[in-house]
PDB file of C-alpha atoms in Angstrom:
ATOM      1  CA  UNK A  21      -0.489  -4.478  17.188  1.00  0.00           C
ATOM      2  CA  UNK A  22       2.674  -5.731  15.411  1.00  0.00           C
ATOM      3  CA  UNK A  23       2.301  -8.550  12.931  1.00  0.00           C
ATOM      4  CA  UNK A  24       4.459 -11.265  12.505  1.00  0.00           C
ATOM      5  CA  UNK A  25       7.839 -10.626  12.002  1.00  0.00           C
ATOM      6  CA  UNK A  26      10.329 -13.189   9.905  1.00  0.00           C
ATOM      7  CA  UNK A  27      13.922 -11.998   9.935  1.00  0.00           C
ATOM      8  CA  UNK A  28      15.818 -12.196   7.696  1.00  0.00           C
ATOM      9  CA  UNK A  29      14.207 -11.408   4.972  1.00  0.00           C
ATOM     10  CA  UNK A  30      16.011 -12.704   2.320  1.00  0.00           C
ATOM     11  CA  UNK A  31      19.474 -15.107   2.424  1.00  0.00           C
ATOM     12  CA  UNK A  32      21.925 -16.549   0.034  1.00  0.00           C
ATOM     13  CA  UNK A  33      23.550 -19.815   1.229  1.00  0.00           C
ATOM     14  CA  UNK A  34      25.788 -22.301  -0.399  1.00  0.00           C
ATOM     15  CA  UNK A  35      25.508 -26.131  -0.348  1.00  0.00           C
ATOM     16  CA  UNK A  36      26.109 -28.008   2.764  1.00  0.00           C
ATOM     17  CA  UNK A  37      25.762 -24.773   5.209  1.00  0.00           C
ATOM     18  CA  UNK A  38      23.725 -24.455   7.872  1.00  0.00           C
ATOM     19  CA  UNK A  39      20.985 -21.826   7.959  1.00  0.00           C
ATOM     20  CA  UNK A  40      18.560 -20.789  10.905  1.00  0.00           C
ATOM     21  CA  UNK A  41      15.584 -18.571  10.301  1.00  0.00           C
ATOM     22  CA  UNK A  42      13.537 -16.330  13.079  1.00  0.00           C
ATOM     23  CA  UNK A  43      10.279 -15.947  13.689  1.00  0.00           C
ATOM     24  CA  UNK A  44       8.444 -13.177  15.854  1.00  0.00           C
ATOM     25  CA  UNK A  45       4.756 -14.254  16.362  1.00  0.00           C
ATOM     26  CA  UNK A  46       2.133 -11.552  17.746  1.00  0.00           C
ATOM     27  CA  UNK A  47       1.764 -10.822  21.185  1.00  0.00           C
ATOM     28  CA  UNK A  48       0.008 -13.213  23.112  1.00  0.00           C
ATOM     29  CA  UNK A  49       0.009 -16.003  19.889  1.00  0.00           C
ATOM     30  CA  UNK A  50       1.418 -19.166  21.600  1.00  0.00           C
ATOM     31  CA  UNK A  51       1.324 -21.284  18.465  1.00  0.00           C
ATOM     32  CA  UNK A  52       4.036 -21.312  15.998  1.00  0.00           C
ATOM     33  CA  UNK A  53       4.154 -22.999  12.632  1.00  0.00           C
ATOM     34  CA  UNK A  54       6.495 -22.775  10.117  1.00  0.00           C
ATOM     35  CA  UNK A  55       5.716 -23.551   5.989  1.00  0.00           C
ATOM     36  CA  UNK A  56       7.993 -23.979   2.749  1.00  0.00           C
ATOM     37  CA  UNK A  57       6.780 -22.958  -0.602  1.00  0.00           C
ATOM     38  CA  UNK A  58       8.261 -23.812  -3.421  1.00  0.00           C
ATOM     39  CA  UNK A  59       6.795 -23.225  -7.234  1.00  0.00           C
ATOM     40  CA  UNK A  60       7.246 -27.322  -7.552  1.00  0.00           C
ATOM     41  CA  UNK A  61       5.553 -28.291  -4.125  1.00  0.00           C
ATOM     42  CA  UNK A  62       3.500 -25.543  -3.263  1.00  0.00           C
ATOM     43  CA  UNK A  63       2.843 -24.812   0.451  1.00  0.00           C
ATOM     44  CA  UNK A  64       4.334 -27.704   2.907  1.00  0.00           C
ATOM     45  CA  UNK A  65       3.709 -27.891   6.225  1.00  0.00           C
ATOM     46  CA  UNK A  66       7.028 -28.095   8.565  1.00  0.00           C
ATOM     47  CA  UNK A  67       6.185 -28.028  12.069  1.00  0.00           C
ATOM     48  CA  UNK A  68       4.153 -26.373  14.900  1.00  0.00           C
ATOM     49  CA  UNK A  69       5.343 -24.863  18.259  1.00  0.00           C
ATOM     50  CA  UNK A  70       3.101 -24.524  21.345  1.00  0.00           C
ATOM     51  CA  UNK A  71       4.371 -23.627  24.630  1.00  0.00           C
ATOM     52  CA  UNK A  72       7.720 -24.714  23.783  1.00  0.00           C
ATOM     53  CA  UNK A  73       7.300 -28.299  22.295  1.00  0.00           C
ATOM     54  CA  UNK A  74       6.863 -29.408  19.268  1.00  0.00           C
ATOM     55  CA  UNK A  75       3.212 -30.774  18.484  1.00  0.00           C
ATOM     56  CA  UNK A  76       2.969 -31.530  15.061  1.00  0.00           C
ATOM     57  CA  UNK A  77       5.861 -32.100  12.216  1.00  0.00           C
ATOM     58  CA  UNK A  78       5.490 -32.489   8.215  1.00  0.00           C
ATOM     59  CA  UNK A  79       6.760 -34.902   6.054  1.00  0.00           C
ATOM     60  CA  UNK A  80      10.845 -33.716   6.061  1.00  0.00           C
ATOM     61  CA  UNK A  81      13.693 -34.892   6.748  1.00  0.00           C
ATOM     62  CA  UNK A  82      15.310 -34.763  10.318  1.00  0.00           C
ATOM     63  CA  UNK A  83      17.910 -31.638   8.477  1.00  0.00           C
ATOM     64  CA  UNK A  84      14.903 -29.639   8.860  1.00  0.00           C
ATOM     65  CA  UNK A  85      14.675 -28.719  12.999  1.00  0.00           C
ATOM     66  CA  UNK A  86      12.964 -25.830  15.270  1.00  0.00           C
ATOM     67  CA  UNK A  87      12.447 -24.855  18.629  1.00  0.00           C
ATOM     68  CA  UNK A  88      10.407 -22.157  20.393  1.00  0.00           C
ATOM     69  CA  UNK A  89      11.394 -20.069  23.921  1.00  0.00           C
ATOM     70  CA  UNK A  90       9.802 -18.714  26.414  1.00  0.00           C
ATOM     71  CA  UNK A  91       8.258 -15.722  24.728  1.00  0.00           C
ATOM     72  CA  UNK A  92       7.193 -17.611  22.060  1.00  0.00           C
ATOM     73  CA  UNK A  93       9.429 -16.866  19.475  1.00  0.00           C
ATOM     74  CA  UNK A  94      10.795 -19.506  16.891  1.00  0.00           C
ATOM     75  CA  UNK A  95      13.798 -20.448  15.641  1.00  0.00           C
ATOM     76  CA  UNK A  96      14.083 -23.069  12.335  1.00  0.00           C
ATOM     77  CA  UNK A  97      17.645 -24.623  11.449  1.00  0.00           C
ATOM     78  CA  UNK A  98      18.607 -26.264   8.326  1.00  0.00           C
ATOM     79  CA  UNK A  99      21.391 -28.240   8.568  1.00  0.00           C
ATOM     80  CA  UNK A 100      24.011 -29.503   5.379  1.00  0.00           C
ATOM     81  CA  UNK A 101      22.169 -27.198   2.979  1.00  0.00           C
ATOM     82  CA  UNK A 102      21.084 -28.417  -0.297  1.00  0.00           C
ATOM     83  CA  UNK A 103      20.309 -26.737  -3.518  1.00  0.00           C
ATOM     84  CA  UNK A 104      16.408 -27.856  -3.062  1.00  0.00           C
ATOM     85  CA  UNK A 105      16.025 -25.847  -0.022  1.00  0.00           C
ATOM     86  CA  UNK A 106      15.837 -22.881  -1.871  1.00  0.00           C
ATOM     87  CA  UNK A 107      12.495 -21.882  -0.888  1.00  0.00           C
ATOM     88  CA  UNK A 108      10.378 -18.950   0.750  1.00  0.00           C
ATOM     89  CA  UNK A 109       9.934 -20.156   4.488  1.00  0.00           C
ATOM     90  CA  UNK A 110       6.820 -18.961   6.157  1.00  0.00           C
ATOM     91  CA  UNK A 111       6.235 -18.387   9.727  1.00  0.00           C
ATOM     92  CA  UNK A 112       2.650 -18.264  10.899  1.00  0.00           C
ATOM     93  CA  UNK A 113       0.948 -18.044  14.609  1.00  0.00           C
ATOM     94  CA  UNK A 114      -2.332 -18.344  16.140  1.00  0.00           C
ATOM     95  CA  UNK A 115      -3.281 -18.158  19.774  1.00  0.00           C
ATOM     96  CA  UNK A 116      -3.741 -21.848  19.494  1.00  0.00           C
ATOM     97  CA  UNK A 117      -3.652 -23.617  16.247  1.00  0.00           C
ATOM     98  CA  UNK A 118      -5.218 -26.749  18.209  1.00  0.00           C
ATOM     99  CA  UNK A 119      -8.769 -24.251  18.342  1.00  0.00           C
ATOM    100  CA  UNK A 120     -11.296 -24.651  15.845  1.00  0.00           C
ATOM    101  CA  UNK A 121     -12.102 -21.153  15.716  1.00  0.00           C
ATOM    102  CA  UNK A 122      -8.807 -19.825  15.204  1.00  0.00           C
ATOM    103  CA  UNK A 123      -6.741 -18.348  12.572  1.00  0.00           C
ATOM    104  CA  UNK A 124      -2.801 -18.342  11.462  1.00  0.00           C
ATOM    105  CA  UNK A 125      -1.170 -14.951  10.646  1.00  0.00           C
ATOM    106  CA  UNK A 126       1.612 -15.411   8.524  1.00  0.00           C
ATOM    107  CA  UNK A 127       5.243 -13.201   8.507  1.00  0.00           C
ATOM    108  CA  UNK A 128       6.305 -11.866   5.426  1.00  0.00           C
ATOM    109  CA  UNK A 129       8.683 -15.155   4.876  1.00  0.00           C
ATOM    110  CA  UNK A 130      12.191 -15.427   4.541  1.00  0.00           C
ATOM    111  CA  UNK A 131      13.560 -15.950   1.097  1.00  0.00           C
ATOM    112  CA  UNK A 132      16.544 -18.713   1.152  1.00  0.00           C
ATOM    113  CA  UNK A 133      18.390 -19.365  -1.353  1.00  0.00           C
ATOM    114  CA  UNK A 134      20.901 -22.089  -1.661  1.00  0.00           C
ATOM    115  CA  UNK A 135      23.978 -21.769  -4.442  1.00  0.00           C
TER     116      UNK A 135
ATOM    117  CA  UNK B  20      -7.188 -37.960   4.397  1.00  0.00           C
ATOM    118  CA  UNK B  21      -8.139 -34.140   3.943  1.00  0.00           C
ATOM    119  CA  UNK B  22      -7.144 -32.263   1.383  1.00  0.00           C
ATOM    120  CA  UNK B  23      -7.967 -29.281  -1.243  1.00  0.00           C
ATOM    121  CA  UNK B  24      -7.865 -28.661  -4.727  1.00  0.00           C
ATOM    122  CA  UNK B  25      -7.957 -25.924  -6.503  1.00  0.00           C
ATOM    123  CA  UNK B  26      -9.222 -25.984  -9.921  1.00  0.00           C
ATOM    124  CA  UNK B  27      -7.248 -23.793 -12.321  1.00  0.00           C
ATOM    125  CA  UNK B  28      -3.760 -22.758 -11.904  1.00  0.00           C
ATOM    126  CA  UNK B  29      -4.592 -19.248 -13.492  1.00  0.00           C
ATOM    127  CA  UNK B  30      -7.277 -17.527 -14.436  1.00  0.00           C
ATOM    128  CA  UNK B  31      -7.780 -13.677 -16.169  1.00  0.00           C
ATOM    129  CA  UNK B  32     -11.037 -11.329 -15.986  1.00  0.00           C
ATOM    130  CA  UNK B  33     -11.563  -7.946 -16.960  1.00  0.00           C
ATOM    131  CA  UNK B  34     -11.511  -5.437 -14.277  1.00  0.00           C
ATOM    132  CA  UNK B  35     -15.133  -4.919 -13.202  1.00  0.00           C
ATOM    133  CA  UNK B  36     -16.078  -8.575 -14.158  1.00  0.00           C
ATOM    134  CA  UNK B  37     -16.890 -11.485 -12.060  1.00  0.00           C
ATOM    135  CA  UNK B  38     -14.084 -13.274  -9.803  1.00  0.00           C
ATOM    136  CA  UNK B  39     -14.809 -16.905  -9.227  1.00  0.00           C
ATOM    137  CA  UNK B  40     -11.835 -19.278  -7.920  1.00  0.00           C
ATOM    138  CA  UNK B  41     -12.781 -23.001  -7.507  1.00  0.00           C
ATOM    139  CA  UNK B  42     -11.968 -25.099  -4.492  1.00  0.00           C
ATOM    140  CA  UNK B  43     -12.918 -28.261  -3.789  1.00  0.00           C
ATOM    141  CA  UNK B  44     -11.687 -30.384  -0.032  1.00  0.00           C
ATOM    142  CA  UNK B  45     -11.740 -33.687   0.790  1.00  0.00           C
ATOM    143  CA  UNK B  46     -12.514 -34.021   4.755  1.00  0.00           C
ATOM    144  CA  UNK B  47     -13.939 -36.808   6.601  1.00  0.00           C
ATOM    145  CA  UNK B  48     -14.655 -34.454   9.230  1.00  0.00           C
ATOM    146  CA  UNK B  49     -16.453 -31.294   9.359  1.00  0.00           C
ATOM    147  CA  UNK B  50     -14.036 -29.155   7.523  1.00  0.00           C
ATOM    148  CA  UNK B  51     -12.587 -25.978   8.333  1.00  0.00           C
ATOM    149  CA  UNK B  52     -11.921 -23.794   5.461  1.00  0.00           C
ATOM    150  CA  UNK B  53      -9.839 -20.814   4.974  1.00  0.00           C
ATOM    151  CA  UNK B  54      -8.795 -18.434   1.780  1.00  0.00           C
ATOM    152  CA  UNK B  55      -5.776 -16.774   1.559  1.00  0.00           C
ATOM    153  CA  UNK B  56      -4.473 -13.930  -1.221  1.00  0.00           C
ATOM    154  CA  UNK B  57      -0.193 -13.463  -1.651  1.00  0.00           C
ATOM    155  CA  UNK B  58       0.964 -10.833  -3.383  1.00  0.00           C
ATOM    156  CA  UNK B  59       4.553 -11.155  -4.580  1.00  0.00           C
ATOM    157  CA  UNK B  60       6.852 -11.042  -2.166  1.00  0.00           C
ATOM    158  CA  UNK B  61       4.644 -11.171   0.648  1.00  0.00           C
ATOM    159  CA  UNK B  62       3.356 -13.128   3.153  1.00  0.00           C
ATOM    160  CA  UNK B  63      -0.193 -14.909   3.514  1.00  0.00           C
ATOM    161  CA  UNK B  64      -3.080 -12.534   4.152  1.00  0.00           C
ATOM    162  CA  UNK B  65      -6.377 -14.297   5.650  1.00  0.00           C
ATOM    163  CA  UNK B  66      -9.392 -12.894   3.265  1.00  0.00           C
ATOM    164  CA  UNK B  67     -12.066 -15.436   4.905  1.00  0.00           C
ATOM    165  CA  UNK B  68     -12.423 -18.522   7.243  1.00  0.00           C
ATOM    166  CA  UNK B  69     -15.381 -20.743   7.644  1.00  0.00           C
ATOM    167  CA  UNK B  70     -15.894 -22.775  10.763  1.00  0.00           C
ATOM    168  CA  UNK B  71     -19.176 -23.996  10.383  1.00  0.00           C
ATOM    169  CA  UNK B  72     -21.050 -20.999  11.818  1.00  0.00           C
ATOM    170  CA  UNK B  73     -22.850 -19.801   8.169  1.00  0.00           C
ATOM    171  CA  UNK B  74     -22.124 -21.120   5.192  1.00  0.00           C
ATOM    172  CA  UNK B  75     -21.692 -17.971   3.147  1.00  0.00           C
ATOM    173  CA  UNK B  76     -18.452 -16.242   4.561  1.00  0.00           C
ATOM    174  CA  UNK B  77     -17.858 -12.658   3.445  1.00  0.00           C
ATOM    175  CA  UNK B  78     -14.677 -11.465   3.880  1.00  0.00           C
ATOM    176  CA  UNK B  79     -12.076  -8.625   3.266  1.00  0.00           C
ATOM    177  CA  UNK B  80     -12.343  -6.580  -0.049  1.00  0.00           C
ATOM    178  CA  UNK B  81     -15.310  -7.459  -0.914  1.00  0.00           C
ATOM    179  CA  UNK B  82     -14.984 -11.182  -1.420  1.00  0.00           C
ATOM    180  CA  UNK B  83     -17.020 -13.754   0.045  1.00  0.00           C
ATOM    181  CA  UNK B  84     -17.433 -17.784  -0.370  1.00  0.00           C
ATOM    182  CA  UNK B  85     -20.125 -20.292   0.676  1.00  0.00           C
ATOM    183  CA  UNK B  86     -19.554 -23.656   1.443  1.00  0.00           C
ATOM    184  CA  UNK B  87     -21.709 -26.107  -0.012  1.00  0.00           C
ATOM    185  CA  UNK B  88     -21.379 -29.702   1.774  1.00  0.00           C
ATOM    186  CA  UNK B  89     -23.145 -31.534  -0.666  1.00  0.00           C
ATOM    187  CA  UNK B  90     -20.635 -30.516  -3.840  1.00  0.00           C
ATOM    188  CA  UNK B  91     -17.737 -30.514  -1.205  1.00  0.00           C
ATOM    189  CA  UNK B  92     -17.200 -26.731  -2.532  1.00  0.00           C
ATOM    190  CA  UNK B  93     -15.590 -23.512  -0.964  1.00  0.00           C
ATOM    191  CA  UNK B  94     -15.207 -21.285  -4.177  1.00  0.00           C
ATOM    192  CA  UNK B  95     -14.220 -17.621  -3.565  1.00  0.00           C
ATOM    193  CA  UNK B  96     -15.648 -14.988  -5.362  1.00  0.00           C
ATOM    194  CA  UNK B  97     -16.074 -11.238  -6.021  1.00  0.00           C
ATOM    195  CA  UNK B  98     -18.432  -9.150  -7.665  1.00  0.00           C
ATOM    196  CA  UNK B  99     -16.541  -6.782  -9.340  1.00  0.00           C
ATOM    197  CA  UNK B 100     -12.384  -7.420  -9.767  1.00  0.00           C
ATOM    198  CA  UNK B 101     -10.299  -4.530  -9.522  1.00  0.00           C
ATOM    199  CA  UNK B 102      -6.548  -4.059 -10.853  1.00  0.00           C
ATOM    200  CA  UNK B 103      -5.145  -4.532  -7.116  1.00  0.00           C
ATOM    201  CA  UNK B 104      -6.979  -7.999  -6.899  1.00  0.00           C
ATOM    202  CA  UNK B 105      -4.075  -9.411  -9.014  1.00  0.00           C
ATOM    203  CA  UNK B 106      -2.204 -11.694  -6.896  1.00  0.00           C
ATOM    204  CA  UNK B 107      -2.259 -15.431  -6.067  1.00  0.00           C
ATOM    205  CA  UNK B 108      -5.189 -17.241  -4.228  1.00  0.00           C
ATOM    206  CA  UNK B 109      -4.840 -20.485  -1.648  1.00  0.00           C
ATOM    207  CA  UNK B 110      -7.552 -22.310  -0.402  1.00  0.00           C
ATOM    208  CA  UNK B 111      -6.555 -24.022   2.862  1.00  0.00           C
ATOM    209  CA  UNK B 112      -8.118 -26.566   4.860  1.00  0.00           C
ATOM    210  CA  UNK B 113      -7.459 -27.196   8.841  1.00  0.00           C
ATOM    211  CA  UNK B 114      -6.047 -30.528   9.371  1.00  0.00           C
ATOM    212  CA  UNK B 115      -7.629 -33.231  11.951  1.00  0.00           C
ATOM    213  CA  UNK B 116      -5.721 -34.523  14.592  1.00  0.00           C
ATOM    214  CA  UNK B 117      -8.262 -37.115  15.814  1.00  0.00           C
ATOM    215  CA  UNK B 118     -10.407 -34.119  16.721  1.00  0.00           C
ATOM    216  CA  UNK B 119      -7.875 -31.181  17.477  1.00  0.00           C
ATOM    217  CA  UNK B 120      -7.310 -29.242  15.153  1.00  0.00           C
ATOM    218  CA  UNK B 121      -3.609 -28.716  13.522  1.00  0.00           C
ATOM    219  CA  UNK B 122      -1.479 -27.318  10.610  1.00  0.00           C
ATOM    220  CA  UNK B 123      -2.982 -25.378   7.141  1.00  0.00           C
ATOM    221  CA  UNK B 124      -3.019 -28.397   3.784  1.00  0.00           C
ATOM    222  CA  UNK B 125      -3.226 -25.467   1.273  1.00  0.00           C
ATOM    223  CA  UNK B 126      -4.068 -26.207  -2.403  1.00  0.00           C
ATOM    224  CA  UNK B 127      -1.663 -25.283  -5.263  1.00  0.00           C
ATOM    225  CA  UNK B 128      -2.684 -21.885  -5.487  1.00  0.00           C
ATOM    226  CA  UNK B 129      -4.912 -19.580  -8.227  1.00  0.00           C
ATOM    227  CA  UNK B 130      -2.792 -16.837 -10.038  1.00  0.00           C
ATOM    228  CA  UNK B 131      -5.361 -13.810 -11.258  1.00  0.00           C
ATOM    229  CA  UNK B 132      -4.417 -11.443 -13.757  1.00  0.00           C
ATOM    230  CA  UNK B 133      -6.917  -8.757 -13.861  1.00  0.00           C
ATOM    231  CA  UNK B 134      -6.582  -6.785 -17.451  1.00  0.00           C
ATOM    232  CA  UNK B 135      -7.624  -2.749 -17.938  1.00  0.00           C
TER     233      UNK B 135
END
């Protein structure tokens, strides 16, 4: 069973660019979320996909957007690019983050870096 | 508000010794608890979850943790490190919507060095 697949894997950007970022969840996972880490902030919560909509969203600002199709895959945009973006973006699914008993598998990330 | 902390930014054994990575939550709810190992460049791997069915977990490579409710504790450990245990450790709680569940609020993270 394939995992989660992030692509790219690693981008250089400059300053007021726009970026988006891809996310390939495993078969069958209908729950997307998406994650920055940063050595200063740690792990930060972006926003969560299900079926399509949005559910949840973090504490960013309105630069920061997704979207999920049909098949489940996800999509994140920056827009107007700024040197603090530079960050390693995680994707993760679940077959429904809303489940207690469930667990997120995370991509291999996509390393963004902004110049 | 829930949340996790993880005592000790990085900590060193001697291959063969104990493992032991603190982590402490803050939940108002029953908690649901999760570890989590990244090597560098990588991803997150899952090593253990706890949902309330037991409260010691074992997990992947020989690690295991045990919730204890009344010191609010989830600390990871393993008996014996090996070399290939070097890599960073998050300890992740499942946020509360009002009772559904949402997004990972990791904790800052445990680098372990394991020396020869």
């Amino acid at each position: 069973k394939a995992g989660v697949t992030q692509t790219p894997r690693y981008l250089i950007k400059t300053r007021g660019q726009q970026v988006t970022l891809s996310c390939s969840p495993i078969s069958g996972h209908r729950s997307v979320s998406w994650y920055q880490q940063t050595p200063g902030q740690g792990l930060q919560f972006l926003f969560e996909y299900f079926s399509e909509t949005q559910r949840n969203k973090g504490n960013f600002p309105g630069r920061f957007s997704g979207r999920q199709f049909s098949n489940s895959r996800s999509e994140m945009n920056v827009s107007t690019l700024e040197l603090g973006d530079s960050a390693l973006y995680l994707c993760a699914s679940s077959l429904d983050q809303g489940l207690t008993n469930t667990e997120a598998f995370f991509g291999q990330g996509t390393r963004l870096t902004v110049v | 508000a829930q949340s996790v902390t993880q005592l000790g930014s990085h900590v060193s054994v001697s291959e063969g010794a104990l493992v032991l990575l603190r982590c402490n939550y803050s939940s108002s709810v029953p908690p649901y608890l999760f570890w989590y190992v990244q090597y560098p460049n990588q991803g997150l791997q899952l090593l253990l979850k706890y949902t309330s069915a037991a409260t010691l977990v074992k997990g992947i490579n020989d690690f295991e943790a045990e919730f204890k409710k009344s010191e609010t504790s989830f600390h990871l450990t393993k008996p014996s490190a090996h070399m290939s245990d070097a890599a960073e450790y998050f300890c992740a709680v499942k946020k509360n919507y009002g009772g559904s569940q949402g997004n990972l609020i990791f904790g800052k993270g445990t680098k372990l060095s394991v020396k020869p």
